Coordinates of C-alpha atoms (C1' of nucleotides) in Angstrom, one line a residue:
Chain A
M173 CA -58.2 87.6 152.8
T174 CA -56.6 85.5 155.6
L175 CA -53.8 86.3 158.0
S176 CA -51.9 83.7 160.0
I177 CA -49.4 84.4 162.8
T178 CA -47.4 81.6 164.7
T179 CA -45.6 81.9 168.0
W180 CA -43.0 79.4 168.9
N181 CA -40.3 79.3 171.7
I182 CA -37.6 77.6 169.7
N183 CA -34.9 77.1 172.3
S184 CA -31.9 77.9 170.0
V185 CA -32.8 78.8 166.5
R186 CA -29.5 77.6 165.1
L187 CA -29.8 74.2 166.6
R188 CA -33.5 74.0 165.6
M189 CA -33.3 75.3 162.1
P190 CA -34.2 72.0 160.5
I191 CA -37.6 71.8 162.3
V192 CA -38.2 75.5 161.7
A193 CA -37.8 74.8 157.9
D194 CA -40.1 71.8 158.1
F195 CA -42.7 73.8 159.9
L196 CA -42.6 76.8 157.5
N197 CA -42.6 74.6 154.5
R198 CA -45.6 72.6 155.7
Y199 CA -47.8 75.3 157.3
Q200 CA -46.7 78.5 155.6
P201 CA -47.9 81.1 158.2
D202 CA -47.7 84.7 157.0
I203 CA -45.6 85.6 160.1
L204 CA -43.6 83.5 162.6
C205 CA -42.6 84.9 166.0
L206 CA -39.7 83.1 167.7
Q207 CA -38.5 83.3 171.3
E208 CA -35.3 82.0 172.9
I209 CA -33.3 82.3 169.7
K210 CA -30.2 82.3 171.9
C211 CA -27.9 84.1 169.4
L212 CA -26.7 87.5 168.4
D213 CA -28.4 89.3 165.5
E214 CA -25.5 88.5 163.2
Q215 CA -25.6 84.8 164.0
F216 CA -29.3 84.4 162.9
P217 CA -29.8 82.0 160.0
F218 CA -30.9 84.7 157.6
E219 CA -30.2 82.8 154.4
A220 CA -32.1 79.7 155.3
V221 CA -35.1 81.8 156.5
R222 CA -35.1 84.0 153.4
A223 CA -34.8 80.9 151.1
L224 CA -38.1 79.7 152.6
G225 CA -39.9 82.8 151.5
Y226 CA -39.6 84.8 154.7
E227 CA -37.8 87.9 153.5
H228 CA -38.7 90.3 156.2
I229 CA -36.8 89.7 159.4
I230 CA -36.7 91.8 162.6
L231 CA -34.5 90.7 165.5
H232 CA -33.7 91.5 169.1
G233 CA -30.9 89.0 169.7
Q234 CA -28.6 88.4 172.7
K235 CA -25.5 86.2 173.2
G236 CA -26.4 82.8 174.7
Y237 CA -29.7 83.7 176.3
H238 CA -33.2 84.9 175.4
G239 CA -33.6 86.7 172.1
V240 CA -36.8 87.2 170.0
A241 CA -37.3 87.3 166.2
I242 CA -40.2 88.1 163.8
V243 CA -39.9 86.6 160.3
S244 CA -42.5 87.4 157.7
K245 CA -43.8 87.2 154.2
I246 CA -45.4 90.6 154.7
P247 CA -43.3 93.7 154.9
L248 CA -42.6 94.9 158.5
S249 CA -42.0 98.5 159.7
E250 CA -41.8 100.7 162.7
D251 CA -39.9 98.1 164.8
H252 CA -39.3 98.8 168.5
R253 CA -37.5 97.0 171.3
H254 CA -38.5 97.7 174.8
D255 CA -36.0 97.0 177.6
Y256 CA -38.3 95.8 180.3
C257 CA -36.9 96.4 183.8
K258 CA -33.9 98.1 182.1
V259 CA -31.6 95.1 182.5
G260 CA -30.5 94.8 178.9
D261 CA -32.3 91.5 178.1
A262 CA -33.6 90.8 174.6
R263 CA -37.2 89.9 175.6
H264 CA -39.4 92.0 173.4
V265 CA -39.6 93.3 169.8
S266 CA -42.6 94.8 168.0
V267 CA -43.4 95.8 164.4
I268 CA -46.3 97.2 162.4
F269 CA -47.5 95.5 159.2
E270 CA -50.4 95.9 156.9
Q271 CA -52.8 93.3 155.6
A272 CA -56.2 93.7 153.8
G273 CA -56.0 97.5 154.4
R274 CA -55.6 97.0 158.1
R275 CA -52.6 98.2 160.1
I276 CA -51.6 95.9 162.9
R277 CA -49.0 96.3 165.7
L278 CA -47.5 92.9 166.6
H279 CA -45.6 92.4 169.9
N280 CA -43.4 89.4 170.5
F281 CA -42.5 88.7 174.1
Y282 CA -40.3 86.3 176.1
V283 CA -41.3 86.8 179.7
P284 CA -38.7 85.7 182.4
A285 CA -39.3 82.2 183.6
G286 CA -38.8 83.3 187.2
G287 CA -36.6 80.5 188.7
D288 CA -37.9 77.8 191.1
E289 CA -38.8 79.5 194.3
P290 CA -42.0 81.6 194.2
D291 CA -40.8 84.2 196.8
R292 CA -39.1 87.4 195.7
T293 CA -37.3 87.8 199.1
I294 CA -35.2 84.8 198.5
N295 CA -35.3 84.5 194.6
P296 CA -34.4 87.6 192.7
K297 CA -35.5 85.9 189.4
F298 CA -39.1 85.6 190.7
G299 CA -39.0 89.3 191.7
H300 CA -37.7 90.2 188.2
K301 CA -40.6 88.2 186.6
L302 CA -43.2 90.1 188.8
D303 CA -41.6 93.4 188.0
F304 CA -41.6 92.5 184.3
I305 CA -45.3 91.6 184.2
R306 CA -46.1 94.7 186.3
E307 CA -44.5 96.8 183.6
M308 CA -46.4 95.0 180.9
R309 CA -49.6 96.5 182.3
E310 CA -48.7 99.8 180.6
L311 CA -49.1 98.1 177.2
R312 CA -52.5 99.1 175.7
A313 CA -54.1 97.1 172.9
G314 CA -55.5 100.5 171.7
A315 CA -52.3 102.5 172.1
E316 CA -52.1 103.6 168.5
P317 CA -55.2 105.1 166.9
G318 CA -56.3 103.3 163.8
V319 CA -53.9 100.4 164.5
S320 CA -55.1 97.0 165.7
A321 CA -52.8 94.9 167.9
V322 CA -51.7 91.4 168.4
L323 CA -49.5 90.2 171.3
V324 CA -47.8 86.8 171.2
G325 CA -45.1 85.0 173.0
D326 CA -43.8 82.7 175.7
L327 CA -45.3 84.5 178.7
N328 CA -44.2 81.8 181.1
I329 CA -47.5 81.9 183.0
A330 CA -50.4 79.5 182.7
P331 CA -53.3 81.7 183.9
L332 CA -56.4 79.4 184.1
E333 CA -57.1 76.2 186.0
N334 CA -57.2 74.1 182.8
D335 CA -53.9 75.7 181.5
V336 CA -52.1 73.2 183.8
W337 CA -52.4 69.4 184.3
S338 CA -53.3 69.9 188.0
H339 CA -54.4 73.3 189.3
K340 CA -54.2 72.2 192.9
Q341 CA -50.7 70.7 192.6
M342 CA -49.4 73.7 190.7
L343 CA -50.5 76.5 192.9
K344 CA -47.1 76.9 194.5
I345 CA -45.2 76.2 191.3
V346 CA -43.7 79.1 189.4
S347 CA -45.9 79.8 186.3
H348 CA -49.2 79.1 188.1
T349 CA -49.0 80.9 191.5
P350 CA -51.9 83.3 192.2
I351 CA -49.6 86.4 192.1
E352 CA -48.6 85.5 188.6
T353 CA -51.9 84.3 187.2
E354 CA -53.7 87.4 188.7
G355 CA -50.9 89.6 187.4
M356 CA -51.4 88.2 183.9
L357 CA -55.2 88.7 184.0
E358 CA -54.6 92.3 185.2
I359 CA -52.4 93.0 182.2
M360 CA -55.2 91.8 179.9
R361 CA -57.9 93.7 181.8
E362 CA -55.9 97.0 182.0
G363 CA -54.6 96.8 178.5
G364 CA -57.8 95.7 176.8
W365 CA -56.5 92.4 175.4
L366 CA -58.4 89.4 174.3
D367 CA -57.2 85.8 175.0
L368 CA -57.7 84.4 171.5
M369 CA -56.8 80.8 172.4
R370 CA -59.5 80.7 175.1
Q371 CA -61.9 82.4 172.7
D372 CA -61.4 79.4 170.4
V373 CA -61.2 76.6 173.1
D374 CA -63.5 76.7 176.1
A375 CA -61.9 77.3 179.5
S376 CA -63.4 73.9 180.6
E377 CA -60.9 72.1 178.3
K378 CA -57.3 71.3 179.1
L379 CA -54.9 73.3 176.8
Y380 CA -51.1 73.0 176.8
T381 CA -48.3 74.4 174.7
W382 CA -45.3 73.2 176.7
W383 CA -44.2 69.9 178.1
S384 CA -41.0 69.6 180.2
Y385 CA -37.9 67.9 178.9
R386 CA -37.5 66.2 182.3
A387 CA -40.4 63.8 181.9
K388 CA -39.6 60.2 181.0
D389 CA -42.5 60.1 178.5
W390 CA -44.0 63.6 177.9
A391 CA -46.9 62.3 175.9
A392 CA -47.9 59.6 178.3
A393 CA -47.6 61.8 181.4
D394 CA -49.1 64.8 179.5
R395 CA -48.2 67.1 182.4
G396 CA -48.3 70.2 180.1
R397 CA -48.8 73.9 180.7
R398 CA -50.2 76.7 178.5
L399 CA -47.3 79.1 178.7
D400 CA -47.5 80.5 175.1
H401 CA -50.2 83.0 174.3
I402 CA -51.9 84.9 171.5
W403 CA -53.8 88.1 172.5
S404 CA -55.4 90.8 170.4
S405 CA -57.2 94.1 170.5
P406 CA -61.0 93.6 170.7
D407 CA -61.7 94.5 167.0
L408 CA -59.8 91.4 165.9
G409 CA -61.7 89.0 168.1
P410 CA -64.7 88.5 165.7
L411 CA -62.2 88.0 162.8
L412 CA -60.4 85.0 164.4
A413 CA -61.0 81.9 162.2
R414 CA -59.1 79.3 164.3
I415 CA -56.3 78.5 166.7
D416 CA -53.9 75.6 166.0
I417 CA -51.6 74.1 168.6
L418 CA -49.2 71.8 166.9
R419 CA -48.8 69.2 169.7
E420 CA -47.1 66.7 167.3
A421 CA -44.1 69.1 167.1
R422 CA -43.2 68.1 170.7
G423 CA -42.4 64.6 169.3
W424 CA -40.3 65.8 166.4
E425 CA -36.6 65.0 166.3
K426 CA -34.6 67.3 168.6
P427 CA -37.7 69.2 169.7
S428 CA -38.2 72.4 171.5
D429 CA -40.1 71.9 174.8
H430 CA -42.7 74.4 173.4
V431 CA -44.9 73.8 170.3
P432 CA -46.0 76.3 167.6
V433 CA -49.3 78.0 168.2
T434 CA -51.0 79.7 165.2
A435 CA -53.9 82.1 165.0
T436 CA -55.6 82.4 161.6
F437 CA -57.9 85.5 160.9
N438 CA -60.3 86.2 158.1
L439 CA -59.7 89.9 157.5
Chain B
dA153 C1' -39.9 65.2 198.8
dT154 C1' -36.9 64.9 195.0
dG155 C1' -35.0 64.8 190.6
dG156 C1' -35.4 64.7 186.2
dT157 C1' -33.3 67.3 180.6
dT158 C1' -31.6 70.8 177.5
dG159 C1' -28.7 74.6 175.4
dA160 C1' -24.8 77.9 175.3
dG161 C1' -20.4 78.6 176.4
dG162 C1' -17.4 77.3 178.6
dT163 C1' -16.0 74.1 183.7
dT164 C1' -21.9 76.9 185.3
dC165 C1' -26.0 79.3 184.5
dA166 C1' -30.8 79.7 182.8
dA167 C1' -34.7 77.4 181.8

DNA sequence: ATGGTTGAGGTTCAA
């Protein structure tokens, strides 16, 4: 039995519903995790999503900014929303589901972008990002006995040299500064998480999930970053069948600046 | 070194 989970920063789910429908119709993942839905819970396009066969919907919405959603063909239970840094942002939701007799906790994150200046003394948004990822260290892949774990989302950090188009030129750019990349590796080490994308694609290869809207020609310049991630507890590592990064979605009509990333498991 | 684009909700912020 297989299990497929997609993560996608959608940058307004209401505006982007046509490409969400195209994606779900074509690829049919079991579960889709969205970030930056940019709407209140009651504004979510429930009917359109349910009509596509995704009847189980868990939201943590917010007016205008942020917001995360999990839509699923598989029933979802035990949903939680953690208010990181206690600022009232909708940046996390988690659920438990069951597939092939296995219970899995799924976390969906939208980590703060952190602004432009990588110095918390002059940029509070960068400080917030550092505090947020520090708090994420508490999250253990093995927190619940008998329950496997998957963590996905837009983590807004590209941790490895080949997660950015130029390591050297990006070292002082927010998303690839050492304090962020080391902080992310520390979350993984302390929490016992596996980086499933890098299990599938060697660290020597460039790997991107996001391309800026500001480039004249995103595909030609190809100055991407790997900001979106799929992690799991160690027991799921050997069960990973493949990772698919849908680069072509960056070229769709009215695209998000992030593309869908899907992990498929053989359970 | 700089500026470039997008979305939501309003004449500006966050990304």
